[in-house]
XYZ file of C-alpha atoms in Angstrom:
360
model
C -74.647 -28.932 -117.611
C -73.453 -28.549 -121.193
C -72.351 -31.047 -123.790
C -69.414 -29.650 -125.759
C -66.761 -30.820 -128.192
C -63.392 -31.637 -126.603
C -61.332 -28.487 -126.100
C -57.807 -27.695 -124.951
C -59.064 -25.197 -122.360
C -60.316 -28.017 -120.097
C -56.847 -29.322 -119.293
C -56.748 -28.266 -115.613
C -60.061 -29.853 -114.666
C -59.420 -32.893 -116.866
C -56.142 -33.453 -115.016
C -58.043 -33.360 -111.728
C -60.555 -35.856 -113.048
C -57.749 -38.251 -113.999
C -56.674 -38.283 -110.371
C -60.224 -39.198 -109.345
C -60.353 -42.056 -111.825
C -57.080 -43.350 -110.369
C -56.238 -45.434 -113.411
C -59.729 -46.913 -113.891
C -61.093 -47.158 -117.438
C -63.279 -44.252 -118.584
C -65.740 -45.635 -121.097
C -66.485 -43.168 -123.882
C -63.525 -40.893 -123.154
C -61.117 -42.172 -125.782
C -58.289 -42.369 -123.239
C -55.848 -44.953 -124.567
C -52.742 -43.874 -122.655
C -53.411 -41.804 -119.545
C -49.729 -41.115 -119.018
C -49.448 -39.535 -122.484
C -52.062 -36.883 -121.675
C -50.918 -36.018 -118.154
C -49.083 -32.869 -119.348
C -50.582 -30.016 -121.332
C -48.742 -30.731 -124.584
C -49.842 -34.363 -124.619
C -53.381 -33.372 -123.651
C -53.622 -30.881 -126.521
C -52.401 -33.471 -129.051
C -54.980 -35.883 -127.706
C -57.809 -33.336 -128.010
C -56.843 -32.753 -131.641
C -56.909 -36.522 -132.179
C -60.403 -36.853 -130.694
C -61.738 -34.107 -132.953
C -60.119 -35.716 -135.998
C -61.833 -39.034 -135.234
C -65.115 -37.483 -136.289
C -64.077 -38.321 -139.875
C -60.900 -40.458 -139.642
C -60.537 -43.488 -137.349
C -57.624 -43.400 -134.925
C -56.370 -46.695 -136.378
C -57.625 -49.617 -138.499
C -58.930 -51.147 -135.262
C -61.017 -48.061 -134.418
C -64.081 -46.399 -135.974
C -65.122 -42.826 -136.623
C -66.606 -41.328 -133.507
C -68.147 -38.133 -132.152
C -66.849 -37.265 -128.675
C -68.665 -34.877 -126.384
C -67.646 -33.687 -122.927
C -69.996 -33.103 -120.029
C -69.021 -29.775 -118.492
C -70.175 -27.061 -116.122
C -68.410 -23.816 -116.802
C -64.700 -24.634 -116.921
C -65.094 -27.952 -115.131
C -64.845 -31.245 -117.018
C -67.301 -33.766 -115.525
C -67.297 -36.676 -117.956
C -67.347 -37.921 -121.528
C -69.760 -39.580 -123.907
C -68.941 -41.033 -127.311
C -71.108 -41.854 -130.331
C -69.463 -44.474 -132.533
C -70.787 -44.087 -136.050
C -70.304 -47.573 -137.519
C -69.412 -50.194 -134.888
C -66.887 -52.839 -135.841
C -67.140 -56.490 -134.844
C -65.882 -55.965 -131.305
C -68.190 -53.022 -130.663
C -71.189 -54.877 -132.088
C -70.523 -57.675 -129.625
C -69.330 -55.838 -126.528
C -69.133 -52.036 -126.771
C -72.088 -50.663 -128.716
C -72.592 -47.311 -130.384
C -72.411 -45.265 -127.203
C -70.045 -45.245 -124.252
C -70.037 -42.785 -121.374
C -68.383 -42.102 -118.053
C -68.909 -39.510 -115.319
C -66.061 -38.638 -112.942
C -66.653 -40.023 -109.438
C -67.226 -36.655 -107.735
C -69.994 -35.727 -110.209
C -72.067 -38.896 -110.061
C -75.617 -39.122 -108.769
C -76.737 -35.859 -110.380
C -78.397 -37.216 -113.540
C -75.558 -36.062 -115.789
C -75.259 -39.374 -117.636
C -78.994 -39.469 -118.359
C -78.994 -35.916 -119.684
C -75.915 -36.529 -121.840
C -77.297 -39.787 -123.232
C -80.596 -38.162 -124.220
C -78.717 -35.518 -126.187
C -76.440 -38.039 -127.891
C -79.415 -40.181 -128.911
C -80.836 -37.026 -130.525
C -77.470 -36.445 -132.214
C -77.518 -40.004 -133.563
C -80.936 -39.344 -135.045
C -79.643 -36.198 -136.724
C -76.916 -38.342 -138.286
C -79.612 -40.634 -139.711
C -78.956 -43.517 -137.318
C -82.346 -45.162 -136.585
C -81.140 -46.857 -133.397
C -78.119 -47.165 -131.142
C -76.901 -50.065 -129.075
C -75.467 -49.721 -125.567
C -74.063 -52.309 -123.210
C -73.593 -52.309 -119.469
C -72.137 -54.772 -117.024
C -74.740 -56.869 -115.243
C -73.177 -55.734 -111.946
C -73.804 -52.036 -112.771
C -77.512 -51.375 -112.109
C -76.997 -47.600 -112.161
C -75.845 -47.720 -115.768
C -78.750 -49.963 -116.678
C -81.178 -47.449 -115.170
C -79.602 -44.663 -117.244
C -80.032 -46.704 -120.425
C -83.612 -47.711 -119.640
C -84.487 -44.108 -118.741
C -83.406 -43.144 -122.270
C -85.731 -45.767 -123.779
C -83.302 -48.687 -123.928
C -84.871 -52.092 -124.558
C -82.981 -55.101 -123.259
C -82.264 -57.626 -126.014
C -79.726 -60.195 -124.826
C -76.731 -60.925 -122.615
C -73.208 -61.737 -123.766
C -69.991 -62.658 -121.990
C -66.950 -60.630 -123.011
C -63.412 -62.013 -123.380
C -62.678 -61.109 -119.736
C -65.645 -63.111 -118.486
C -67.929 -60.155 -117.701
C -71.639 -60.519 -118.480
C -72.843 -57.565 -120.543
C -76.446 -56.567 -121.168
C -77.307 -55.404 -124.694
C -79.878 -52.604 -125.012
C -81.144 -50.756 -128.079
C -82.571 -47.241 -128.174
C -84.683 -45.940 -131.056
C -83.725 -42.445 -132.246
C -86.791 -41.785 -134.415
C -84.707 -41.355 -137.570
C -85.896 -42.817 -140.873
C -84.335 -42.927 -144.297
C -87.536 -41.461 -145.769
C -91.193 -40.903 -144.788
C -93.181 -44.078 -144.332
C -96.140 -44.938 -146.540
C -99.501 -43.573 -145.430
C -101.877 -45.947 -147.236
C -102.465 -49.696 -147.252
C -101.445 -51.429 -150.465
C -102.321 -55.123 -150.907
C -100.501 -56.541 -153.890
C -102.949 -58.628 -155.903
C -105.993 -57.485 -153.935
C -108.166 -59.502 -151.511
C -107.956 -63.279 -151.623
C -110.479 -65.862 -150.358
C -109.652 -68.115 -147.454
C -108.888 -71.362 -149.240
C -107.229 -73.478 -146.574
C -108.786 -74.976 -143.467
C -107.522 -75.828 -140.002
C -105.075 -78.695 -139.555
C -104.239 -80.468 -136.340
C -100.967 -79.268 -134.840
C -97.962 -80.519 -136.806
C -94.476 -80.560 -135.204
C -93.161 -80.028 -138.722
C -94.307 -76.401 -138.511
C -91.514 -75.675 -136.052
C -89.062 -77.270 -138.473
C -90.344 -75.121 -141.321
C -90.005 -72.026 -139.147
C -86.354 -72.836 -138.500
C -85.814 -73.218 -142.247
C -87.294 -69.763 -142.842
C -85.396 -68.287 -139.919
C -82.128 -69.481 -141.461
C -83.175 -68.264 -144.900
C -84.052 -64.805 -143.577
C -80.939 -64.630 -141.415
C -78.777 -65.448 -144.423
C -80.544 -62.827 -146.554
C -80.177 -60.092 -143.921
C -76.802 -61.163 -142.572
C -74.816 -58.455 -140.788
C -77.880 -56.344 -139.966
C -79.456 -55.944 -136.550
C -82.621 -58.008 -136.940
C -84.653 -60.250 -134.663
C -86.688 -63.191 -135.945
C -89.516 -64.941 -134.095
C -92.068 -67.657 -134.805
C -95.576 -66.279 -134.192
C -99.165 -67.211 -134.914
C -100.959 -70.471 -134.294
C -98.270 -72.667 -135.865
C -95.919 -71.473 -133.095
C -98.149 -72.946 -130.342
C -97.743 -76.701 -129.778
C -101.108 -78.443 -129.559
C -103.076 -75.704 -131.342
C -104.867 -76.430 -134.607
C -103.957 -73.936 -137.305
C -103.940 -73.119 -140.970
C -100.698 -74.667 -142.292
C -99.155 -71.257 -142.929
C -96.050 -70.499 -140.879
C -96.002 -66.928 -139.587
C -92.668 -65.234 -138.918
C -92.077 -61.745 -137.555
C -88.857 -59.874 -138.355
C -87.827 -56.641 -136.645
C -85.503 -54.289 -138.557
C -83.898 -50.926 -137.704
C -85.822 -48.815 -140.236
C -89.010 -49.977 -141.967
C -88.614 -47.268 -144.627
C -85.123 -48.349 -145.722
C -86.470 -51.119 -147.917
C -83.268 -51.435 -149.924
C -81.591 -52.798 -146.794
C -84.081 -55.545 -145.988
C -86.914 -55.859 -148.558
C -84.679 -56.231 -151.589
C -82.676 -59.056 -149.947
C -85.892 -60.841 -148.911
C -87.233 -60.614 -152.462
C -83.919 -61.925 -153.753
C -84.277 -64.834 -151.306
C -87.536 -65.853 -152.986
C -90.222 -64.067 -150.967
C -92.903 -61.926 -152.616
C -94.318 -58.618 -151.403
C -97.960 -58.904 -150.375
C -98.711 -55.908 -148.101
C -97.165 -52.469 -147.639
C -98.775 -50.311 -144.949
C -97.651 -47.820 -142.295
C -95.117 -49.466 -139.979
C -95.575 -52.924 -141.496
C -94.703 -54.965 -144.557
C -95.699 -58.544 -145.376
C -93.828 -60.844 -147.707
C -94.698 -64.466 -148.368
C -93.575 -67.517 -150.272
C -94.931 -68.082 -153.790
C -96.499 -71.258 -152.373
C -98.288 -69.082 -149.777
C -97.268 -71.440 -146.973
C -95.241 -68.848 -145.045
C -95.961 -65.220 -144.146
C -93.129 -62.938 -143.014
C -94.245 -59.812 -141.168
C -91.690 -57.001 -140.982
C -91.785 -54.240 -138.356
C -89.283 -51.921 -136.700
C -87.590 -52.830 -133.446
C -89.782 -51.809 -130.552
C -93.029 -51.968 -132.533
C -95.958 -52.627 -130.226
C -97.395 -55.135 -132.711
C -94.388 -57.413 -132.201
C -94.804 -57.325 -128.428
C -98.481 -58.188 -128.881
C -97.689 -61.160 -131.110
C -95.240 -62.524 -128.551
C -97.610 -61.873 -125.646
C -100.332 -63.946 -127.320
C -97.954 -66.698 -128.396
C -96.358 -67.144 -124.994
C -99.696 -67.102 -123.181
C -101.269 -69.678 -125.485
C -98.238 -71.912 -125.074
C -98.725 -71.843 -121.299
C -102.510 -71.659 -120.823
C -104.460 -74.720 -121.977
C -107.897 -73.193 -121.321
C -107.279 -70.149 -123.505
C -105.615 -72.328 -126.117
C -108.817 -74.409 -126.356
C -110.984 -71.277 -126.346
C -109.021 -69.811 -129.230
C -109.162 -73.040 -131.217
C -112.916 -73.358 -130.689
C -113.371 -69.815 -131.992
C -111.352 -70.562 -135.103
C -113.263 -73.777 -135.782
C -116.577 -71.941 -135.503
C -115.420 -69.235 -137.897
C -114.192 -71.840 -140.362
C -117.769 -73.023 -140.826
C -118.380 -69.812 -142.768
C -117.184 -68.842 -146.241
C -114.625 -66.033 -146.330
C -114.032 -64.138 -149.576
C -111.248 -62.152 -147.914
C -108.654 -63.734 -145.607
C -108.306 -60.383 -143.858
C -111.991 -60.482 -142.887
C -111.442 -63.880 -141.267
C -108.499 -62.474 -139.320
C -110.562 -59.471 -138.224
C -113.330 -61.772 -136.969
C -110.892 -63.282 -134.447
C -109.984 -59.894 -132.981
C -112.450 -59.922 -130.088
C -111.356 -63.260 -128.639
C -107.690 -62.431 -129.207
C -108.052 -59.176 -127.259
C -109.800 -61.025 -124.420
C -106.991 -63.570 -124.248
C -104.303 -60.894 -124.336
C -106.089 -59.063 -121.548
C -105.808 -62.161 -119.368
C -102.189 -62.564 -120.444
C -101.368 -59.021 -119.289
C -103.152 -59.554 -115.992
C -101.256 -62.786 -115.449
C -97.966 -61.057 -116.238
C -98.703 -58.236 -113.787
C -99.544 -60.689 -111.030
C -96.231 -62.483 -111.543
C -94.171 -59.297 -111.475
C -95.978 -57.347 -108.751
C -94.292 -57.297 -105.313
C -95.733 -59.755 -102.797
């Protein structure tokens, strides 16, 4: 199997593939009028159009796009498209990548192989991630996406009433190398605030920060979650709301750090894979990671388990109360002292998750 740019020489096999599709839509092929490309002259004009779309959109409603054909020798087997800058419709329903394999060539792993190469191509173009969608009724397509590293994010319903699953795939591209050292702006600070009984107002404050962050980073692909002890009803906590934000590229600080600073947050920590900004009042910490960062999954694992498990919630609170009886000249040292019990709790959370998902 090869992945090649569209070429006029594939007309005979492409014409045969059109008969196999029998009028069905070929995602990622760029076919907008099958009748117009049924003869050689129309096909050749269309090939020229696809190649031109690398730099010039086909119309104001389209975007620039790299098309590649899946071929074996002279035989056209399918298409895959990388859309460079999705418009509103594609962000909601189509994604960066679309692909289709002709019926007679399915079941051979061609889509998986083509997708892996296009994800690499996206990385070469400097795209840190790509979004793909598939219909909920198409498990084969979902397997292809997940095989390429796709992480499910959400479901949407398109204008025709179809439920589509959104997945994102990291390409490994970054705007620049990440930092290699830990920089704490202002240096270590003593722990100056104690535990408070759970306050429902913490959830309200989180929503205020979520809206503030969403407004600052509007139009970007970000996810925002409430984490830490203030996100667990019934758990005593320091009255500092912790928020985690996932962004496409941690190194492209102009895209997300500058807007957060403009929104009133202050940079506190810059370290590999992670940044921390906070309010001047120090009553909210915003942790920033890339999509797919293991740290984010760990935060959510702990949060969700503590919300559901009363025994571990009490165990964690007891640990924090015992530690609070000591004096801490560095807040980070206090956080480190909780590591052992946190890891124990997360271990039980993973075991509980496995028992729920394992076949009976």
